[in-house]
Coordinates of N, CA and C in Angstrom, one line a residue:
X1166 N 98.5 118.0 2.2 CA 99.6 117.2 1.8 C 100.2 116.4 2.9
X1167 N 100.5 115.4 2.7 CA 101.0 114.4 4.1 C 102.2 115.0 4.2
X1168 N 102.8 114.4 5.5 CA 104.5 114.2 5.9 C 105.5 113.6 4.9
X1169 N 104.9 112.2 4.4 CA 105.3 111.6 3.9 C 105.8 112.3 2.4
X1170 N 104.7 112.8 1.4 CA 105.3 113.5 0.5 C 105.7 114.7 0.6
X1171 N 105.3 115.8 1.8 CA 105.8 116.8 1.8 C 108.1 116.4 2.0
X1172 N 108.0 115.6 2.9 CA 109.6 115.2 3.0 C 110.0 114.3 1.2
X1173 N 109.2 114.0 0.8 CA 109.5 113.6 -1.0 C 110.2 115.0 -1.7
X1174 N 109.2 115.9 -1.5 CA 109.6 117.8 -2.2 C 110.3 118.0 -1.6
X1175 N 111.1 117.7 -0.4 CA 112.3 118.6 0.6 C 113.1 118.0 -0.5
X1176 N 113.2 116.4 -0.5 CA 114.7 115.9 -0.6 C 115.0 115.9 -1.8
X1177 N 113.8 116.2 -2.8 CA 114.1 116.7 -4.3 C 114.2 118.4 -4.5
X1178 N 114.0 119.4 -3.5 CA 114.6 120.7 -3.5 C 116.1 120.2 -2.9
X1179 N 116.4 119.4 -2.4 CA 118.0 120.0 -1.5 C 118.7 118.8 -2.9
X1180 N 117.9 118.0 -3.6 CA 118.6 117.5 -4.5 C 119.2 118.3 -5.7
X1181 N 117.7 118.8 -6.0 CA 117.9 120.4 -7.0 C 118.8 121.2 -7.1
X1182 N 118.9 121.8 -5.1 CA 119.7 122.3 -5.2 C 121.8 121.9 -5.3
X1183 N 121.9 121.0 -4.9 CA 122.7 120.5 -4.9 C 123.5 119.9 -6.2
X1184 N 122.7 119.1 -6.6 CA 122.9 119.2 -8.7 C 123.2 120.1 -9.4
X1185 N 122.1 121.2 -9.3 CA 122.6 121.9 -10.0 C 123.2 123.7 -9.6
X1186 N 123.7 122.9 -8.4 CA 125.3 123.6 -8.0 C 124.2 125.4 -7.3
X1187 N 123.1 125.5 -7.2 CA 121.9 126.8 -6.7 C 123.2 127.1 -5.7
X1188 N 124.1 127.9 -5.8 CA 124.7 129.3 -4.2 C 123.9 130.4 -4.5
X1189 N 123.9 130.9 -5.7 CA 123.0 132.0 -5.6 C 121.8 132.3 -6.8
X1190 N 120.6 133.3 -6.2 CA 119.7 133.1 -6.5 C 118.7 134.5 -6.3
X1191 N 117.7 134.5 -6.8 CA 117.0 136.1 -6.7 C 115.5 135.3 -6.6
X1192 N 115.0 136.0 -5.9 CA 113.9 135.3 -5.1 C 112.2 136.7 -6.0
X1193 N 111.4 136.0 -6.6 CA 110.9 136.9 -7.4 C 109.7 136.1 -7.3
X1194 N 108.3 137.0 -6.8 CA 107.0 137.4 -6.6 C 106.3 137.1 -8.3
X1195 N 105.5 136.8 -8.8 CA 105.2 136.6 -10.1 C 103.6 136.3 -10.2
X1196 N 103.0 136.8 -8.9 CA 101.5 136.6 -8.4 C 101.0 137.9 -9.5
X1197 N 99.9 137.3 -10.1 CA 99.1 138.1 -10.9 C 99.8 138.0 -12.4
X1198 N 100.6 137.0 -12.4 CA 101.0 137.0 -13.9 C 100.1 135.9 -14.9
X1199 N 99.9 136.6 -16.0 CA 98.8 135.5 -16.5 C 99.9 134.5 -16.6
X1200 N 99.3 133.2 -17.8 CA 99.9 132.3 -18.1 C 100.8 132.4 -19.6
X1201 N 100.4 133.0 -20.2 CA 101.1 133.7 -21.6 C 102.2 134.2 -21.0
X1202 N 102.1 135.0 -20.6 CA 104.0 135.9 -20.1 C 104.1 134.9 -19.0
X1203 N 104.1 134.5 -18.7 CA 104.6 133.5 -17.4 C 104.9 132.4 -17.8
X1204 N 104.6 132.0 -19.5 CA 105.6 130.8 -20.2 C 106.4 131.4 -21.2
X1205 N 105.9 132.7 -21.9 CA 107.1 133.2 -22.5 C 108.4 133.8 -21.7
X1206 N 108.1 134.2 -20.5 CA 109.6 134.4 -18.9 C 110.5 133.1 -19.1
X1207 N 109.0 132.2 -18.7 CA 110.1 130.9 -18.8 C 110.8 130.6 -20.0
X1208 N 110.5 130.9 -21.4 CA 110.8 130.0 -22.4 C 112.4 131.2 -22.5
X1209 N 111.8 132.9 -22.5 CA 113.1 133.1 -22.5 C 114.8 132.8 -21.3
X1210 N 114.4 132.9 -20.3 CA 114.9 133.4 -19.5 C 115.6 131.3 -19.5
X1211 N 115.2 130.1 -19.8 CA 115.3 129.0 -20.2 C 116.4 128.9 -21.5
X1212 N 116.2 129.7 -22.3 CA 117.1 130.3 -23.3 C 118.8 130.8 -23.0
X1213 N 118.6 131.5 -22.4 CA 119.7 132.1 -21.8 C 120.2 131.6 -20.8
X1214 N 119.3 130.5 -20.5 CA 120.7 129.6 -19.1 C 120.3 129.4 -18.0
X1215 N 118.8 130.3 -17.9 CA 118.5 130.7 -16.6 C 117.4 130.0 -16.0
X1216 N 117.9 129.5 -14.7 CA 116.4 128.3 -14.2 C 115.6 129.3 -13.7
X1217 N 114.3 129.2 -13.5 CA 113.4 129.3 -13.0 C 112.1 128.5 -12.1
X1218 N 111.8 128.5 -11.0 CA 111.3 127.7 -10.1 C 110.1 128.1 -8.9
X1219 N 108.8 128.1 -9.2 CA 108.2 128.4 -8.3 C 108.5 127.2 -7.0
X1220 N 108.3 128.0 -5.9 CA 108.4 126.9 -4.8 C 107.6 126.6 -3.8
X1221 N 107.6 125.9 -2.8 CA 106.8 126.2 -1.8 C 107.5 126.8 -0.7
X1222 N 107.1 127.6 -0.1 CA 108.1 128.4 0.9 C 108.2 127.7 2.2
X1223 N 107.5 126.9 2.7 CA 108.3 126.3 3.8 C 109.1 125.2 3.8
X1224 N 108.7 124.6 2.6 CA 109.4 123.0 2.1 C 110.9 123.2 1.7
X1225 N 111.0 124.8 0.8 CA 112.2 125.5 0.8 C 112.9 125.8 1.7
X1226 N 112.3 126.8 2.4 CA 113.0 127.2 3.9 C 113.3 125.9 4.4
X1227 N 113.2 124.4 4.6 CA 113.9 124.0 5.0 C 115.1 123.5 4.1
X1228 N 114.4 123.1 3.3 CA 115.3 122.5 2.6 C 117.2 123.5 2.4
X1229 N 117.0 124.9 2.3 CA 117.8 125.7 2.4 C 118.6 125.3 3.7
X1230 N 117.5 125.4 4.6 CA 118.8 125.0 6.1 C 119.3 123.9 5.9
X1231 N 119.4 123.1 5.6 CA 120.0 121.8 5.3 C 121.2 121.8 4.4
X1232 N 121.0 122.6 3.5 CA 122.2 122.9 2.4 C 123.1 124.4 2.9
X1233 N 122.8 124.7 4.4 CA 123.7 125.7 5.0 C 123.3 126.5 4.4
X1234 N 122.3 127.3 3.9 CA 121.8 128.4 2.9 C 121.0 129.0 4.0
X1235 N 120.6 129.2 5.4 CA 119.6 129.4 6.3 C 119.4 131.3 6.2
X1236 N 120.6 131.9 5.7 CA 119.7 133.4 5.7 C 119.1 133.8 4.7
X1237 N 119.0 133.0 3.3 CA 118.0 133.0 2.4 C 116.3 133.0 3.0
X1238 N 116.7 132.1 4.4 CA 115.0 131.7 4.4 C 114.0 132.7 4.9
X1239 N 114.3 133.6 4.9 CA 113.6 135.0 5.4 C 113.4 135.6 4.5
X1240 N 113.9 135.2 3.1 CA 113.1 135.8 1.7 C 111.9 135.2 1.1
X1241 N 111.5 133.9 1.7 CA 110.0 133.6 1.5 C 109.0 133.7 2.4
X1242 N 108.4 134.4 1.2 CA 107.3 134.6 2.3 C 106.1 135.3 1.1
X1243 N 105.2 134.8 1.0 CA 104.1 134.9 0.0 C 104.3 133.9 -1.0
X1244 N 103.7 134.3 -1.9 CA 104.0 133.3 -3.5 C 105.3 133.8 -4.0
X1245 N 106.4 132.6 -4.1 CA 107.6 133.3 -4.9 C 108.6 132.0 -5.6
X1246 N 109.4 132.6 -6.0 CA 110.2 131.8 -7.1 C 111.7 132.1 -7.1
X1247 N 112.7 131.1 -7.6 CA 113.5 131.6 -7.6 C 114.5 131.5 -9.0
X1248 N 115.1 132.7 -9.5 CA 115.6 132.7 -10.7 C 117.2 132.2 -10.4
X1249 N 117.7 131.4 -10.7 CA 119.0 131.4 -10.3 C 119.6 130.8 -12.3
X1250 N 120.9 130.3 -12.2 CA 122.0 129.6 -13.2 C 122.7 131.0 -13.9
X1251 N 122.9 130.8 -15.3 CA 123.6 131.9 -16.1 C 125.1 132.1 -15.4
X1252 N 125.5 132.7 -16.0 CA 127.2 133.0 -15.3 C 127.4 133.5 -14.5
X1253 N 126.3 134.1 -14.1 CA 126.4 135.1 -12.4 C 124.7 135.8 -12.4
X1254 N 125.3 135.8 -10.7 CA 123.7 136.3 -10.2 C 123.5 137.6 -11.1
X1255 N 124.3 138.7 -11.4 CA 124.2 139.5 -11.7 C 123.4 139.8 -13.4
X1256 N 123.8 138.5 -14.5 CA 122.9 138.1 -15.8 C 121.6 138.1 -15.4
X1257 N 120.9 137.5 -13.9 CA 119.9 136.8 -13.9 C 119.3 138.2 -13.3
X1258 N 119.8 138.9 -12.3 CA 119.4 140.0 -12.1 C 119.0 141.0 -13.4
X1259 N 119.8 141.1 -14.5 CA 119.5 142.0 -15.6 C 118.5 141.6 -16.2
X1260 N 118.3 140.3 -16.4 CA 117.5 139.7 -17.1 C 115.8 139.7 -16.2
X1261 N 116.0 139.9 -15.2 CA 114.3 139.7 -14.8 C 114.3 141.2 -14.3
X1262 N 114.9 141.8 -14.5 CA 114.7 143.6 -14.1 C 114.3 143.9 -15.7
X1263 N 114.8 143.2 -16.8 CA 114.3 143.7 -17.9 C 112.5 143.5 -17.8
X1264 N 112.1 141.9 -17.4 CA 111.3 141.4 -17.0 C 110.1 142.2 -16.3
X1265 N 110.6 142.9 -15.5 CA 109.9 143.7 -14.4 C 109.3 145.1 -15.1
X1266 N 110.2 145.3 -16.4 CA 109.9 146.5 -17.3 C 108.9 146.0 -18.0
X1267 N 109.0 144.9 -18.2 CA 107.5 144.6 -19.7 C 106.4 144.7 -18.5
X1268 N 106.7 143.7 -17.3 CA 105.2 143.5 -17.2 C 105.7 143.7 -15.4
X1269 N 105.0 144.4 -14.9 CA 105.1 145.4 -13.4 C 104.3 144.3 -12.3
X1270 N 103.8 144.1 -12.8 CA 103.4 142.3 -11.8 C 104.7 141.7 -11.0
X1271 N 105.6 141.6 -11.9 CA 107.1 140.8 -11.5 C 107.7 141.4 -10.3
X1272 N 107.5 141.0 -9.0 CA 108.3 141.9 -8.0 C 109.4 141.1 -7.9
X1273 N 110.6 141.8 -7.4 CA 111.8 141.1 -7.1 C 111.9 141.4 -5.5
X1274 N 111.8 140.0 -4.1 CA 111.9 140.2 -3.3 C 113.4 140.4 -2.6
X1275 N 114.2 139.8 -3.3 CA 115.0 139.7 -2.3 C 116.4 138.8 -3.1
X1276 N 117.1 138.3 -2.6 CA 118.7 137.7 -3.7 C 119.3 137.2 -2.3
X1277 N 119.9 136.2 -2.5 CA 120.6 135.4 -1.9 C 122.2 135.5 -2.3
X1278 N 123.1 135.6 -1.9 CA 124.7 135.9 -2.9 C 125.6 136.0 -2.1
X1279 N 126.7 134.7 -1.7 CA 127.8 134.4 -1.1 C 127.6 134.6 0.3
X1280 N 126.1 133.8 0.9 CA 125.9 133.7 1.4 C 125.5 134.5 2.0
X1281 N 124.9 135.2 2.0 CA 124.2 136.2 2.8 C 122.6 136.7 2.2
X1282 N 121.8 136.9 2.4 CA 120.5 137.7 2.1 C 120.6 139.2 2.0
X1283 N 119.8 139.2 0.8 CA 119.7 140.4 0.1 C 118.4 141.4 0.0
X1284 N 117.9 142.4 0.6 CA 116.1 142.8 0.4 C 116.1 143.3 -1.1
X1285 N 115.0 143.7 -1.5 CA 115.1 144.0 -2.8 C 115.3 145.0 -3.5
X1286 N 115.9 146.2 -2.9 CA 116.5 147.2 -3.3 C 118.0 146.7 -3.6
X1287 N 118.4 145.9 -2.7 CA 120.0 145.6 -2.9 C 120.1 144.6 -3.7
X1288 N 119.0 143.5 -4.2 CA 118.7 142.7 -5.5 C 118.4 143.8 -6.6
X1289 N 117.9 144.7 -6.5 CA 117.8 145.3 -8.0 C 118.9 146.2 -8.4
X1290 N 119.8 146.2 -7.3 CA 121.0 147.1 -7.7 C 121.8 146.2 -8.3
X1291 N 121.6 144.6 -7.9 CA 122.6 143.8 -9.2 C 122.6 143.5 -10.5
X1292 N 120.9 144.4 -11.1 CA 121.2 144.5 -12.6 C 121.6 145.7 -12.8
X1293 N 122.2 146.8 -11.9 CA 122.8 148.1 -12.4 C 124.3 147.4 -12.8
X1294 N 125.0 146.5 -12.2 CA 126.6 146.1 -12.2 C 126.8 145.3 -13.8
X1295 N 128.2 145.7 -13.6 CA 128.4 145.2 -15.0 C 128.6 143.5 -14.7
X1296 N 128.3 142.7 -16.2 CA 128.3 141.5 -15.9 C 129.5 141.1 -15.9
X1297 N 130.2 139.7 -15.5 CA 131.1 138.9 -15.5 C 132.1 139.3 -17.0
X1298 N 131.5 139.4 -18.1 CA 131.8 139.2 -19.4 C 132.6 140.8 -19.5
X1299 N 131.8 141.5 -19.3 CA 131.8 142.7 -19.1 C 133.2 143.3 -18.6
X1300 N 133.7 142.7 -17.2 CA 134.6 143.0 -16.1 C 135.6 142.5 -16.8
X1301 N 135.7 140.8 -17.6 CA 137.0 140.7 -18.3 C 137.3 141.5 -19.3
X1302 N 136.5 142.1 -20.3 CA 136.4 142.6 -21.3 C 137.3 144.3 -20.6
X1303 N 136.6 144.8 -19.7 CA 137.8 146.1 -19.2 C 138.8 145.7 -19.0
X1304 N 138.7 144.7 -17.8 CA 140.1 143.7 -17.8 C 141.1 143.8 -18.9
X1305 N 141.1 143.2 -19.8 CA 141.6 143.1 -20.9 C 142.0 144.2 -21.7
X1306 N 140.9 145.3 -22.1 CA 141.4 146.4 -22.5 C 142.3 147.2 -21.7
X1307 N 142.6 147.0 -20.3 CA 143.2 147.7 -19.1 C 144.8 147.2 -19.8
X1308 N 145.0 146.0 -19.6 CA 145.8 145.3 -20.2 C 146.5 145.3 -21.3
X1309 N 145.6 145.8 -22.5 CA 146.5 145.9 -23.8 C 147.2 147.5 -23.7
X1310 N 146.5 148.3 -22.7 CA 146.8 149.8 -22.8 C 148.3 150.1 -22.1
X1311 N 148.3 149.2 -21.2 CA 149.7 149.1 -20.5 C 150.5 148.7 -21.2
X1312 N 150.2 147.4 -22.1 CA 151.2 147.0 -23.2 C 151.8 147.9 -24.5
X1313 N 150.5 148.7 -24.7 CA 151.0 149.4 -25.4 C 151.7 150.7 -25.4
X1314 N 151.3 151.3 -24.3 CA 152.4 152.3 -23.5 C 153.3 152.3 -23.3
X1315 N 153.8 150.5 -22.9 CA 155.2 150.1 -22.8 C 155.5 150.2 -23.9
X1316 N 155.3 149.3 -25.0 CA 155.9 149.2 -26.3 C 156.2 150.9 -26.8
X1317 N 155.1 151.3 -26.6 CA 155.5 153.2 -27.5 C 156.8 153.8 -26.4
X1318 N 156.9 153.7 -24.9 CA 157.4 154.0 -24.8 C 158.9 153.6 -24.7
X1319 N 159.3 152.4 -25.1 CA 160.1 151.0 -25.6 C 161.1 152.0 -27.1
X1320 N 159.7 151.8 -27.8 CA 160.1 152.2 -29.2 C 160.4 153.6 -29.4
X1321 N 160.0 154.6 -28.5 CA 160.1 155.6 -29.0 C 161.6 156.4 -29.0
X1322 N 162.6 156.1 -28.0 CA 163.9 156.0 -28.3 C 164.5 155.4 -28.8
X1323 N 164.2 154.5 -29.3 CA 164.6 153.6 -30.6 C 164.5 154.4 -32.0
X1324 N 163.1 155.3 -32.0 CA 162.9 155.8 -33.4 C 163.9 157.0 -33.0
X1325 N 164.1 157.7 -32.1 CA 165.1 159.2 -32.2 C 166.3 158.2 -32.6
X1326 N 166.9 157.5 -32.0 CA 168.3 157.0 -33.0 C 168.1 156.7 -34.0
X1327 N 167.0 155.8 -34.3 CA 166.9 156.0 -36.0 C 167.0 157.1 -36.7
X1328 N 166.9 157.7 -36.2 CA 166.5 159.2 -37.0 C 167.3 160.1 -36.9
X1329 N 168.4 160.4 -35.9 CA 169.4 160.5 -35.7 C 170.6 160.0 -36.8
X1330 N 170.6 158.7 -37.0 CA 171.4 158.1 -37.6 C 170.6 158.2 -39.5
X1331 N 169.8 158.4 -39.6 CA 169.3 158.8 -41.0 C 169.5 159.9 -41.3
X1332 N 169.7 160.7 -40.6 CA 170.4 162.8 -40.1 C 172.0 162.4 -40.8
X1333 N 172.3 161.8 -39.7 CA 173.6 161.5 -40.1 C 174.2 161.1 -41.7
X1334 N 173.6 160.0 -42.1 CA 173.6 159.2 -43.1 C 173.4 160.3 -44.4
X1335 N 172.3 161.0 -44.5 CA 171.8 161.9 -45.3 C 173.3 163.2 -45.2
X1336 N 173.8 163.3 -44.5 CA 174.7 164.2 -44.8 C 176.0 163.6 -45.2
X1337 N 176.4 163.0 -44.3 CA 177.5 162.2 -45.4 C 177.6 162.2 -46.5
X1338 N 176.3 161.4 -47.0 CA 175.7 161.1 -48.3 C 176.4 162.5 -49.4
X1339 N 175.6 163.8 -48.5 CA 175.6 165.4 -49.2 C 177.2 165.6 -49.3
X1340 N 178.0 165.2 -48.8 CA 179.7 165.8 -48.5 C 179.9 165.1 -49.6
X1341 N 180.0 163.9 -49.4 CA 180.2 162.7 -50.7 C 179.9 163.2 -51.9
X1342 N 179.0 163.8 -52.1 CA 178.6 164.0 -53.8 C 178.7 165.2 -54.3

């Protein structure tokens, strides 16, 4: 491959990345996959939000330094790819660890994530975390539990005077008649 087009692939990787917003990403081995599961990965994992991209590893490695991403570039090295988009690294992580369950070919090398590099023990520990959706959803139930704690414990002196005053009421009522 000349100079000339090899620098064509850089400036359309740092364009890539750059468009479409790549900070973080999971760097995944996919050597020995036939071509049937290796367009059904794509077609799902394309479904759910998720880019997928084999690359070339030095064309990347630079391209990465250039977009300030430079401790990523120690995660290529062989044939590899990178899964990135979805609402967090963590979806993308779940979703190719399910991946890695169908078909054992799929290695996960390594994850890129707020800047820093990741080996692939510490990439597969981000499909153990709960996802984004997940965290508001506690969030939120955290939230209504307080509220309602408050309110019960709000109301519940409220209901002894009620009740009090219906005590009351109910006897009067008894003297009267």
């Amino acid at each position: 491959m000349s100079k000339y087009v090899k620098a064509l692939l850089q400036s359309e990787l740092e364009k890539k990345i750059a468009d479409e917003n790549i900070k973080d990403f999971l760097v995944v081995s996919i050597k020995g996959l036939d071509g049937v599961n290796n367009n059904m990965m794509r077609g799902e994992l394309k479904g759910k939000g998720i880019g997928f991209t084999v690359v070339k590893n030095s064309l990347f490695r630079k391209a990465l330094r250039s977009q300030k991403m430079e401790p990523a570039a120690n995660l290529f090295n062989g044939p590899c790819a990178i899964a990135y988009g979805s609402d967090s690294i963590v979806d993308v992580a779940k979703e190719i660890a399910d991946w890695v369950k169908k078909n054992p070919l799929i290695e996960v090398k390594g994850a890129f994530l707020d800047g820093s590099a990741m080996d692939a023990r510490e990439a597969e520990s981000l499909s153990k975390m709960p996802t984004r959706a997940e965290l508001l959803g506690e969030i939120i139930v955290l939230s209504q539990s307080v509220g309602r704690k408050l309110v019960a414990a709000i109301g519940a002196p409220a209901g002894v005077i009620a009740g009090c005053i219906e005590a009351v009421a109910e006897g009067e009522e008894k003297q009267a008649a």
